[in-house]
Short mmCIF file of C-alpha atoms and ligand atoms in Angstrom, two decimals:
data_model
loop_
_atom_site.label_atom_id
_atom_site.label_comp_id
_atom_site.label_asym_id
_atom_site.label_seq_id
_atom_site.Cartn_x
_atom_site.Cartn_y
_atom_site.Cartn_z
CA MET Z 10 0.00 0.00 0.00
CA LYS Z 11 0.98 3.66 -0.30
CA ALA Z 12 1.52 6.02 2.63
CA ILE Z 13 2.93 9.42 3.43
CA ARG Z 14 6.20 9.01 5.34
CA VAL Z 15 8.12 11.66 7.24
CA HIS Z 16 11.83 10.83 7.67
CA GLU Z 17 12.86 14.20 9.13
CA PHE Z 18 10.94 17.06 10.78
CA GLY Z 19 10.63 20.19 8.66
CA ASP Z 20 8.49 22.01 6.09
CA PRO Z 21 5.55 20.36 4.23
CA GLN Z 22 7.91 18.94 1.56
CA VAL Z 23 9.36 16.43 4.08
CA MET Z 24 6.17 14.38 3.53
CA LYS Z 25 7.02 11.69 0.95
CA PHE Z 26 4.53 9.38 -0.81
CA GLU Z 27 6.02 5.87 -0.54
CA GLU Z 28 5.23 2.17 -0.98
CA VAL Z 29 5.07 0.39 2.41
CA ASP Z 30 3.98 -3.05 3.66
CA ASP Z 31 0.28 -3.90 4.03
CA LEU Z 32 -0.98 -3.81 7.63
CA HIS Z 33 -2.53 -6.66 9.66
CA PRO Z 34 -4.19 -6.20 13.05
CA ALA Z 35 -3.08 -7.73 16.37
CA ALA Z 36 -5.66 -8.80 18.98
CA GLY Z 37 -8.12 -6.03 19.77
CA GLN Z 38 -7.16 -4.05 16.66
CA LEU Z 39 -8.67 -3.30 13.23
CA THR Z 40 -7.14 -2.63 9.83
CA VAL Z 41 -9.07 0.12 8.04
CA GLN Z 42 -9.00 0.75 4.28
CA VAL Z 43 -8.69 4.53 4.44
CA LYS Z 44 -10.94 6.39 1.99
CA ALA Z 45 -10.26 9.88 3.37
CA ALA Z 46 -7.97 11.42 5.99
CA GLY Z 47 -8.56 14.74 7.75
CA ILE Z 48 -5.86 17.39 8.01
CA ASN Z 49 -5.74 19.29 11.31
CA PRO Z 50 -3.40 22.15 12.30
CA VAL Z 51 -1.80 19.88 14.93
CA ASP Z 52 -0.55 17.57 12.13
CA THR Z 53 1.54 20.48 10.85
CA TYR Z 54 2.94 21.33 14.29
CA ILE Z 55 4.05 17.69 14.72
CA ARG Z 56 5.54 17.49 11.20
CA SER Z 57 7.56 20.69 11.78
CA GLY Z 58 9.12 19.22 14.95
CA ALA Z 59 7.81 22.14 17.03
CA TYR Z 60 5.14 20.18 18.94
CA VAL Z 61 5.62 18.88 22.46
CA LEU Z 62 5.04 15.30 21.21
CA LYS Z 63 7.54 14.06 18.63
CA PRO Z 64 6.84 10.65 17.08
CA PRO Z 65 9.86 8.44 16.42
CA LEU Z 66 11.04 8.84 12.80
CA PRO Z 67 10.03 7.79 10.23
CA TYR Z 68 6.32 8.13 10.84
CA THR Z 69 3.01 8.51 8.96
CA PRO Z 70 1.02 11.64 10.02
CA GLY Z 71 -2.69 11.94 10.71
CA MET Z 72 -5.18 11.23 13.48
CA ASP Z 73 -8.47 11.58 11.58
CA ALA Z 74 -9.75 9.19 8.92
CA ALA Z 75 -12.79 7.35 7.60
CA GLY Z 76 -13.02 4.17 5.61
CA GLU Z 77 -14.05 0.51 5.61
CA ILE Z 78 -12.79 -2.24 7.86
CA LEU Z 79 -10.50 -4.65 6.01
CA GLU Z 80 -9.59 -7.09 8.78
CA ILE Z 81 -10.32 -7.51 12.50
CA GLY Z 82 -7.99 -8.90 15.16
CA ASP Z 83 -8.84 -11.58 17.75
CA GLY Z 84 -11.36 -10.48 20.33
CA VAL Z 85 -12.91 -7.65 18.30
CA THR Z 86 -16.69 -7.76 18.78
CA ARG Z 87 -18.08 -4.35 17.74
CA PHE Z 88 -17.08 -4.51 14.05
CA LYS Z 89 -16.73 -6.84 11.07
CA PRO Z 90 -14.92 -6.49 7.72
CA GLY Z 91 -16.78 -4.10 5.38
CA ASP Z 92 -18.20 -1.88 8.15
CA ARG Z 93 -17.98 1.88 7.55
CA VAL Z 94 -16.16 3.71 10.34
CA TYR Z 95 -14.61 7.00 11.32
CA VAL Z 96 -11.39 6.78 13.24
CA ALA Z 97 -10.54 8.85 16.32
CA GLY Z 98 -6.79 8.44 16.66
CA ASN Z 99 -4.91 5.38 15.44
CA LEU Z 100 -1.67 3.43 15.84
CA THR Z 101 -0.02 3.77 12.41
CA GLY Z 102 -1.02 7.16 10.88
CA ALA Z 103 -4.05 8.25 8.84
CA TYR Z 104 -2.28 9.63 5.74
CA ALA Z 105 -2.14 6.17 4.16
CA GLU Z 106 -4.23 3.71 2.19
CA GLN Z 107 -4.46 1.52 5.32
CA LEU Z 108 -4.23 2.17 9.05
CA ILE Z 109 -4.44 0.16 12.23
CA CYS Z 110 -6.44 1.37 15.22
CA GLY Z 111 -7.66 -0.09 18.48
CA GLU Z 112 -11.27 -1.28 18.51
CA ASN Z 113 -12.23 1.62 20.81
CA GLN Z 114 -10.68 4.17 18.38
CA ALA Z 115 -13.23 3.32 15.66
CA GLN Z 116 -16.85 4.48 15.57
CA PRO Z 117 -19.66 3.55 13.17
CA LEU Z 118 -20.02 6.03 10.30
CA PRO Z 119 -23.73 6.52 9.51
CA GLU Z 120 -24.75 5.82 5.87
CA ASN Z 121 -25.80 9.44 5.29
CA VAL Z 122 -22.28 10.72 6.03
CA THR Z 123 -19.63 10.53 3.27
CA PHE Z 124 -16.12 9.20 3.96
CA GLU Z 125 -14.73 12.70 3.34
CA GLN Z 126 -17.06 14.10 5.99
CA GLY Z 127 -16.21 11.18 8.30
CA ALA Z 128 -12.54 12.19 8.10
CA CYS Z 129 -13.48 15.54 9.73
CA VAL Z 130 -15.26 14.16 12.77
CA TYR Z 131 -12.76 13.31 15.49
CA ILE Z 132 -10.49 16.30 16.13
CA PRO Z 133 -12.88 19.08 15.04
CA TYR Z 134 -16.18 17.74 16.41
CA ALA Z 135 -14.88 16.01 19.53
CA THR Z 136 -12.97 19.19 20.43
CA ALA Z 137 -16.03 21.38 19.94
CA PHE Z 138 -18.23 18.99 21.96
CA ARG Z 139 -15.73 18.72 24.83
CA ALA Z 140 -15.08 22.46 24.92
CA LEU Z 141 -18.79 23.24 25.07
CA PHE Z 142 -20.12 20.59 27.42
CA HIS Z 143 -17.22 19.20 29.48
CA LYS Z 144 -15.20 22.40 29.86
CA ALA Z 145 -17.59 25.38 29.56
CA LYS Z 146 -20.64 23.48 30.89
CA ALA Z 147 -22.64 25.38 28.27
CA ARG Z 148 -26.42 25.59 28.74
CA PRO Z 149 -29.35 26.20 26.39
CA GLY Z 150 -30.23 29.89 26.23
CA GLU Z 151 -26.68 31.06 26.91
CA THR Z 152 -24.78 33.27 24.47
CA LEU Z 153 -21.64 31.82 22.91
CA LEU Z 154 -18.81 33.54 21.05
CA ILE Z 155 -16.89 31.21 18.74
CA HIS Z 156 -13.72 33.19 18.12
CA GLY Z 157 -12.69 31.53 14.85
CA ALA Z 158 -15.93 29.96 13.58
CA SER Z 159 -15.07 29.38 9.90
CA GLY Z 160 -12.55 26.55 10.43
CA GLY Z 161 -12.90 22.91 11.39
CA VAL Z 162 -13.54 23.32 15.12
CA GLY Z 163 -15.59 26.51 14.66
CA VAL Z 164 -18.04 24.99 12.16
CA ALA Z 165 -18.50 21.96 14.44
CA ALA Z 166 -19.07 24.19 17.47
CA THR Z 167 -21.60 26.32 15.58
CA GLN Z 168 -23.68 23.29 14.59
CA ILE Z 169 -23.50 21.67 18.04
CA ALA Z 170 -24.27 24.87 19.95
CA ARG Z 171 -27.26 25.72 17.76
CA ALA Z 172 -28.65 22.23 18.23
CA ALA Z 173 -28.22 22.66 21.99
CA GLY Z 174 -30.28 25.87 22.03
CA MET Z 175 -27.52 28.45 22.44
CA ARG Z 176 -27.38 31.94 20.92
CA VAL Z 177 -24.31 31.85 18.70
CA ILE Z 178 -21.94 34.59 17.56
CA GLY Z 179 -19.18 33.44 15.20
CA THR Z 180 -16.15 35.22 13.76
CA ALA Z 181 -14.38 34.89 10.41
CA SER Z 182 -12.26 37.15 8.22
CA THR Z 183 -13.48 36.54 4.66
CA ASP Z 184 -16.90 37.00 3.04
CA LYS Z 185 -16.97 33.31 2.14
CA GLY Z 186 -16.07 32.31 5.71
CA LYS Z 187 -18.65 34.67 7.21
CA GLN Z 188 -21.38 33.27 4.94
CA LEU Z 189 -20.37 29.74 5.94
CA VAL Z 190 -20.73 30.62 9.63
CA LEU Z 191 -24.23 32.04 9.05
CA ASP Z 192 -25.19 29.00 6.93
CA GLN Z 193 -24.23 26.73 9.84
CA GLY Z 194 -26.73 28.55 12.04
CA ALA Z 195 -24.89 31.40 13.79
CA HIS Z 196 -27.25 34.23 14.78
CA LEU Z 197 -24.54 36.85 14.22
CA VAL Z 198 -21.22 36.84 12.41
CA VAL Z 199 -18.49 39.47 12.88
CA ASP Z 200 -15.10 39.95 11.24
CA HIS Z 201 -12.15 39.41 13.62
CA SER Z 202 -9.83 41.21 11.19
CA GLN Z 203 -11.76 44.50 11.43
CA ASP Z 204 -11.18 47.01 14.24
CA GLY Z 205 -14.18 47.50 16.48
CA TYR Z 206 -15.91 44.14 16.01
CA GLU Z 207 -15.96 43.83 19.81
CA ASN Z 208 -18.46 46.71 19.90
CA GLU Z 209 -20.82 44.82 17.59
CA ILE Z 210 -20.74 41.88 20.01
CA LEU Z 211 -21.33 44.01 23.09
CA GLU Z 212 -24.16 45.88 21.36
CA TRP Z 213 -25.81 42.64 20.23
CA THR Z 214 -25.75 41.33 23.81
CA GLY Z 215 -27.25 44.56 25.18
CA GLY Z 216 -23.90 45.41 26.79
CA ARG Z 217 -23.93 42.26 28.96
CA GLY Z 218 -21.33 40.28 27.01
CA VAL Z 219 -21.28 36.56 26.25
CA HIS Z 220 -21.54 33.67 28.71
CA VAL Z 221 -19.02 31.43 26.93
CA VAL Z 222 -16.09 31.95 24.53
CA LEU Z 223 -14.48 29.16 22.52
CA GLU Z 224 -11.09 30.65 21.67
CA MET Z 225 -9.09 29.44 18.62
CA LEU Z 226 -6.27 32.02 18.87
CA ALA Z 227 -5.74 32.89 22.53
CA ASN Z 228 -2.42 34.70 22.09
CA VAL Z 229 -4.25 37.30 20.00
CA ASN Z 230 -7.62 37.37 21.75
CA LEU Z 231 -7.50 36.38 25.43
CA LYS Z 232 -7.29 39.95 26.71
CA ARG Z 233 -10.18 40.95 24.42
CA ASP Z 234 -12.22 37.92 25.53
CA LEU Z 235 -12.04 39.13 29.13
CA GLN Z 236 -13.73 42.35 28.00
CA LEU Z 237 -16.34 40.44 25.98
CA ILE Z 238 -17.52 37.97 28.62
CA ALA Z 239 -20.35 38.56 31.03
CA LEU Z 240 -19.81 38.37 34.79
CA ARG Z 241 -18.75 34.79 35.64
CA GLY Z 242 -18.26 34.00 31.96
CA ARG Z 243 -16.18 31.01 30.83
CA ILE Z 244 -13.41 31.02 28.24
CA VAL Z 245 -12.13 27.76 26.77
CA VAL Z 246 -8.64 28.05 25.27
CA ILE Z 247 -8.64 25.67 22.31
CA GLY Z 248 -5.88 27.18 20.14
CA SER Z 249 -2.91 29.49 20.77
CA ARG Z 250 0.18 30.21 18.69
CA GLY Z 251 2.30 32.43 20.92
CA ALA Z 252 2.48 34.48 24.11
CA ILE Z 253 0.21 37.26 25.40
CA GLU Z 254 0.53 39.83 28.16
CA PHE Z 255 -2.53 41.01 30.08
CA GLU Z 256 -3.64 42.23 33.50
CA PRO Z 257 -4.85 39.27 35.65
CA ARG Z 258 -7.11 41.68 37.52
CA ALA Z 259 -9.43 41.39 34.50
CA ILE Z 260 -10.02 37.75 35.47
CA MET Z 261 -10.87 38.78 39.04
CA GLY Z 262 -13.19 41.59 38.00
CA LYS Z 263 -15.29 39.26 35.83
CA GLU Z 264 -14.95 36.29 38.20
CA ALA Z 265 -13.96 34.62 34.95
CA ASN Z 266 -13.20 30.98 34.45
CA ILE Z 267 -10.43 30.35 31.88
CA VAL Z 268 -9.93 26.70 31.09
CA GLY Z 269 -7.69 24.93 28.58
CA MET Z 270 -8.07 21.59 26.81
CA VAL Z 271 -6.22 19.12 24.60
CA ILE Z 272 -8.56 16.61 22.98
CA MET Z 273 -5.95 13.82 22.87
CA THR Z 274 -5.82 13.66 26.69
CA THR Z 275 -9.59 13.18 27.18
CA PRO Z 276 -10.34 10.34 29.64
CA GLU Z 277 -11.79 7.22 27.98
CA ASN Z 278 -15.22 7.44 29.67
CA GLU Z 279 -15.64 11.08 28.60
CA MET Z 280 -14.52 10.27 25.04
CA ALA Z 281 -17.16 7.52 24.91
CA GLU Z 282 -19.77 10.11 25.90
CA ILE Z 283 -18.51 12.46 23.15
CA HIS Z 284 -18.71 9.76 20.47
CA ALA Z 285 -22.23 8.78 21.56
CA GLY Z 286 -23.29 12.39 20.99
CA LEU Z 287 -21.42 12.72 17.69
CA VAL Z 288 -22.64 9.46 16.14
CA ALA Z 289 -26.25 10.36 17.02
CA GLY Z 290 -25.83 13.90 15.65
CA LEU Z 291 -24.30 12.63 12.41
CA ALA Z 292 -27.05 10.06 11.93
CA ASN Z 293 -29.90 12.53 12.44
CA GLY Z 294 -28.30 15.23 10.26
CA THR Z 295 -27.65 17.74 13.06
CA LEU Z 296 -23.89 17.48 12.46
CA ARG Z 297 -22.83 18.04 8.85
CA PRO Z 298 -19.04 18.28 8.45
CA ILE Z 299 -18.02 20.80 5.77
CA VAL Z 300 -15.28 19.65 3.40
CA GLY Z 301 -13.81 22.90 2.08
CA LYS Z 302 -10.88 21.48 0.10
CA THR Z 303 -9.63 18.04 -0.93
CA PHE Z 304 -6.22 16.92 -2.15
CA PRO Z 305 -5.04 13.49 -3.29
CA LEU Z 306 -3.06 11.62 -0.63
CA ALA Z 307 0.14 12.07 -2.64
CA GLU Z 308 -0.27 15.87 -2.32
CA ALA Z 309 -0.48 16.00 1.48
CA PHE Z 310 2.15 18.76 1.39
CA LYS Z 311 -0.37 21.06 -0.34
CA GLY Z 312 -2.96 20.38 2.37
CA HIS Z 313 -0.46 21.24 5.11
CA SER Z 314 0.25 24.62 3.49
CA ALA Z 315 -3.47 25.29 2.96
CA VAL Z 316 -4.51 24.57 6.56
CA MET Z 317 -2.19 27.30 7.86
CA GLU Z 318 -3.49 29.96 5.45
CA ARG Z 319 -6.05 32.64 6.35
CA GLY Z 320 -9.57 32.24 4.96
CA ALA Z 321 -10.57 28.95 6.56
CA TYR Z 322 -13.64 27.18 5.13
CA GLY Z 323 -14.48 24.04 7.13
CA ASN Z 324 -12.04 21.17 6.84
CA ILE Z 325 -9.29 20.01 4.49
CA VAL Z 326 -9.28 16.35 3.51
CA LEU Z 327 -6.93 13.93 1.73
CA THR Z 328 -8.53 11.29 -0.49
CA ALA Z 329 -6.85 7.89 -0.76
P1 LIG A 132 -8.68 26.01 11.08
O1 LIG A 132 -9.65 25.13 10.38
O2 LIG A 132 -7.41 26.36 10.42
O3 LIG A 132 -9.45 27.36 11.48
C1 LIG A 132 -8.79 28.44 12.12
C2 LIG A 132 -9.85 29.43 12.57
O4 LIG A 132 -9.23 30.49 13.31
C3 LIG A 132 -10.57 30.07 11.40
O5 LIG A 132 -11.94 30.24 11.71
C4 LIG A 132 -9.88 31.43 11.29
O6 LIG A 132 -10.68 32.40 10.65
C5 LIG A 132 -9.71 31.72 12.77
N1 LIG A 132 -8.84 32.87 13.04
C6 LIG A 132 -7.80 33.35 12.33
N2 LIG A 132 -7.35 34.49 12.89
C7 LIG A 132 -8.14 34.74 13.98
C8 LIG A 132 -8.21 35.76 14.95
N3 LIG A 132 -7.35 36.78 14.97
N4 LIG A 132 -9.16 35.69 15.91
C9 LIG A 132 -10.03 34.66 15.94
N5 LIG A 132 -10.02 33.66 15.05
C10 LIG A 132 -9.09 33.70 14.08
O7 LIG A 132 -8.28 25.38 12.48
P2 LIG A 132 -9.17 24.47 13.48
O8 LIG A 132 -8.99 23.06 13.12
O9 LIG A 132 -10.53 25.04 13.56
O10 LIG A 132 -8.39 24.72 14.85
C11 LIG A 132 -8.40 26.03 15.44
C12 LIG A 132 -7.25 26.12 16.45
O11 LIG A 132 -7.50 25.23 17.53
C13 LIG A 132 -5.88 25.74 15.89
O12 LIG A 132 -4.88 26.54 16.48
C14 LIG A 132 -5.70 24.28 16.33
O13 LIG A 132 -4.36 23.91 16.47
C15 LIG A 132 -6.42 24.31 17.67
N6 LIG A 132 -7.00 23.02 18.06
C16 LIG A 132 -6.82 22.62 19.35
C17 LIG A 132 -7.41 21.46 19.81
C18 LIG A 132 -7.26 21.09 21.27
O14 LIG A 132 -7.52 19.94 21.61
N7 LIG A 132 -6.89 22.03 22.12
C19 LIG A 132 -8.13 20.65 18.93
C20 LIG A 132 -8.33 21.09 17.63
C21 LIG A 132 -7.76 22.29 17.21
P3 LIG A 132 -10.32 33.02 9.20
O15 LIG A 132 -9.47 32.03 8.46
O16 LIG A 132 -11.68 33.25 8.57
O17 LIG A 132 -9.59 34.29 9.50
#
């Protein structure tokens, strides 16, 4: 089979498309014929060598995929060959024609969801679900600011929050991205690249501010978020790409709760709860992953450049 292999950390061009051995599962594992793999920003941080976790070289990137089960190992009871699945983490890398994952890393992919959409479920949707319900303890009727709503996590959060009865404000920086955010159900969209968008948010909330912020770029926005939240508001730091200086008194004054998360460290019982919610939402059409761009597996390097560019539009997917 073919796979992307990284032999040294570096720029997107270090990803090489190579012939490698077919994969066979051990006990408790599955081999999946990958139809589509999702690209997430974290894949680029790992590939560059800048991330806290560095896989031993060479390695195949990718945590998100969807496909059909090729072979099951001894003791596997939930799946059989031919079943459609989405994969939430894996043991061998998703940017490949085949991958191996543990039985508990695979989830059934409902018939109404394409493989390309299935490749966008784990990191974007599980992160949005965990940020909203496990971290922010979001409630119906509350007002939510999704600071970065046009990308993978933001689109997922918009759909989930609307289904849960929240009032949703999303941000984006292009006309296409802003329209996407509205199409996913946001009540208001503002442009985070324009000065003064904070005033639009405060006006829309009658000066009270928002109950919850999901923050995709904390190094740019955390100080601003503390102005935008209501008293006892909650801010979930999902993404950050640098340092920020601000006055901690702002946290005291708002009795604010700032909480961080990393989806890969979610406890198993809480991840099971997340997947139960996601599989149900996919099956009933509440959750509709948006595939903004696709590239052939061999051109993974193009996807890694695209995911770091401004003007996000849902997810970027590799097709095998
Ligand atoms: P993405 O698809 O690339 O989307 C990035 C989003 O950030 C877009 O909506 C983009 O909007 C927006 N953005 C750009 N500049 C911004 C600004 N100044 N203020 C607010 N938003 C801004 O990425 P993603 O997959 O949604 O992930 C978002 C971030 O969360 C990334 O940093 C990623 O590494 C991180 N993440 C963390 C976890 C975790 O477990 N903690 C999980 C998943 C993702 P425009 O392009 O329209 O400007």
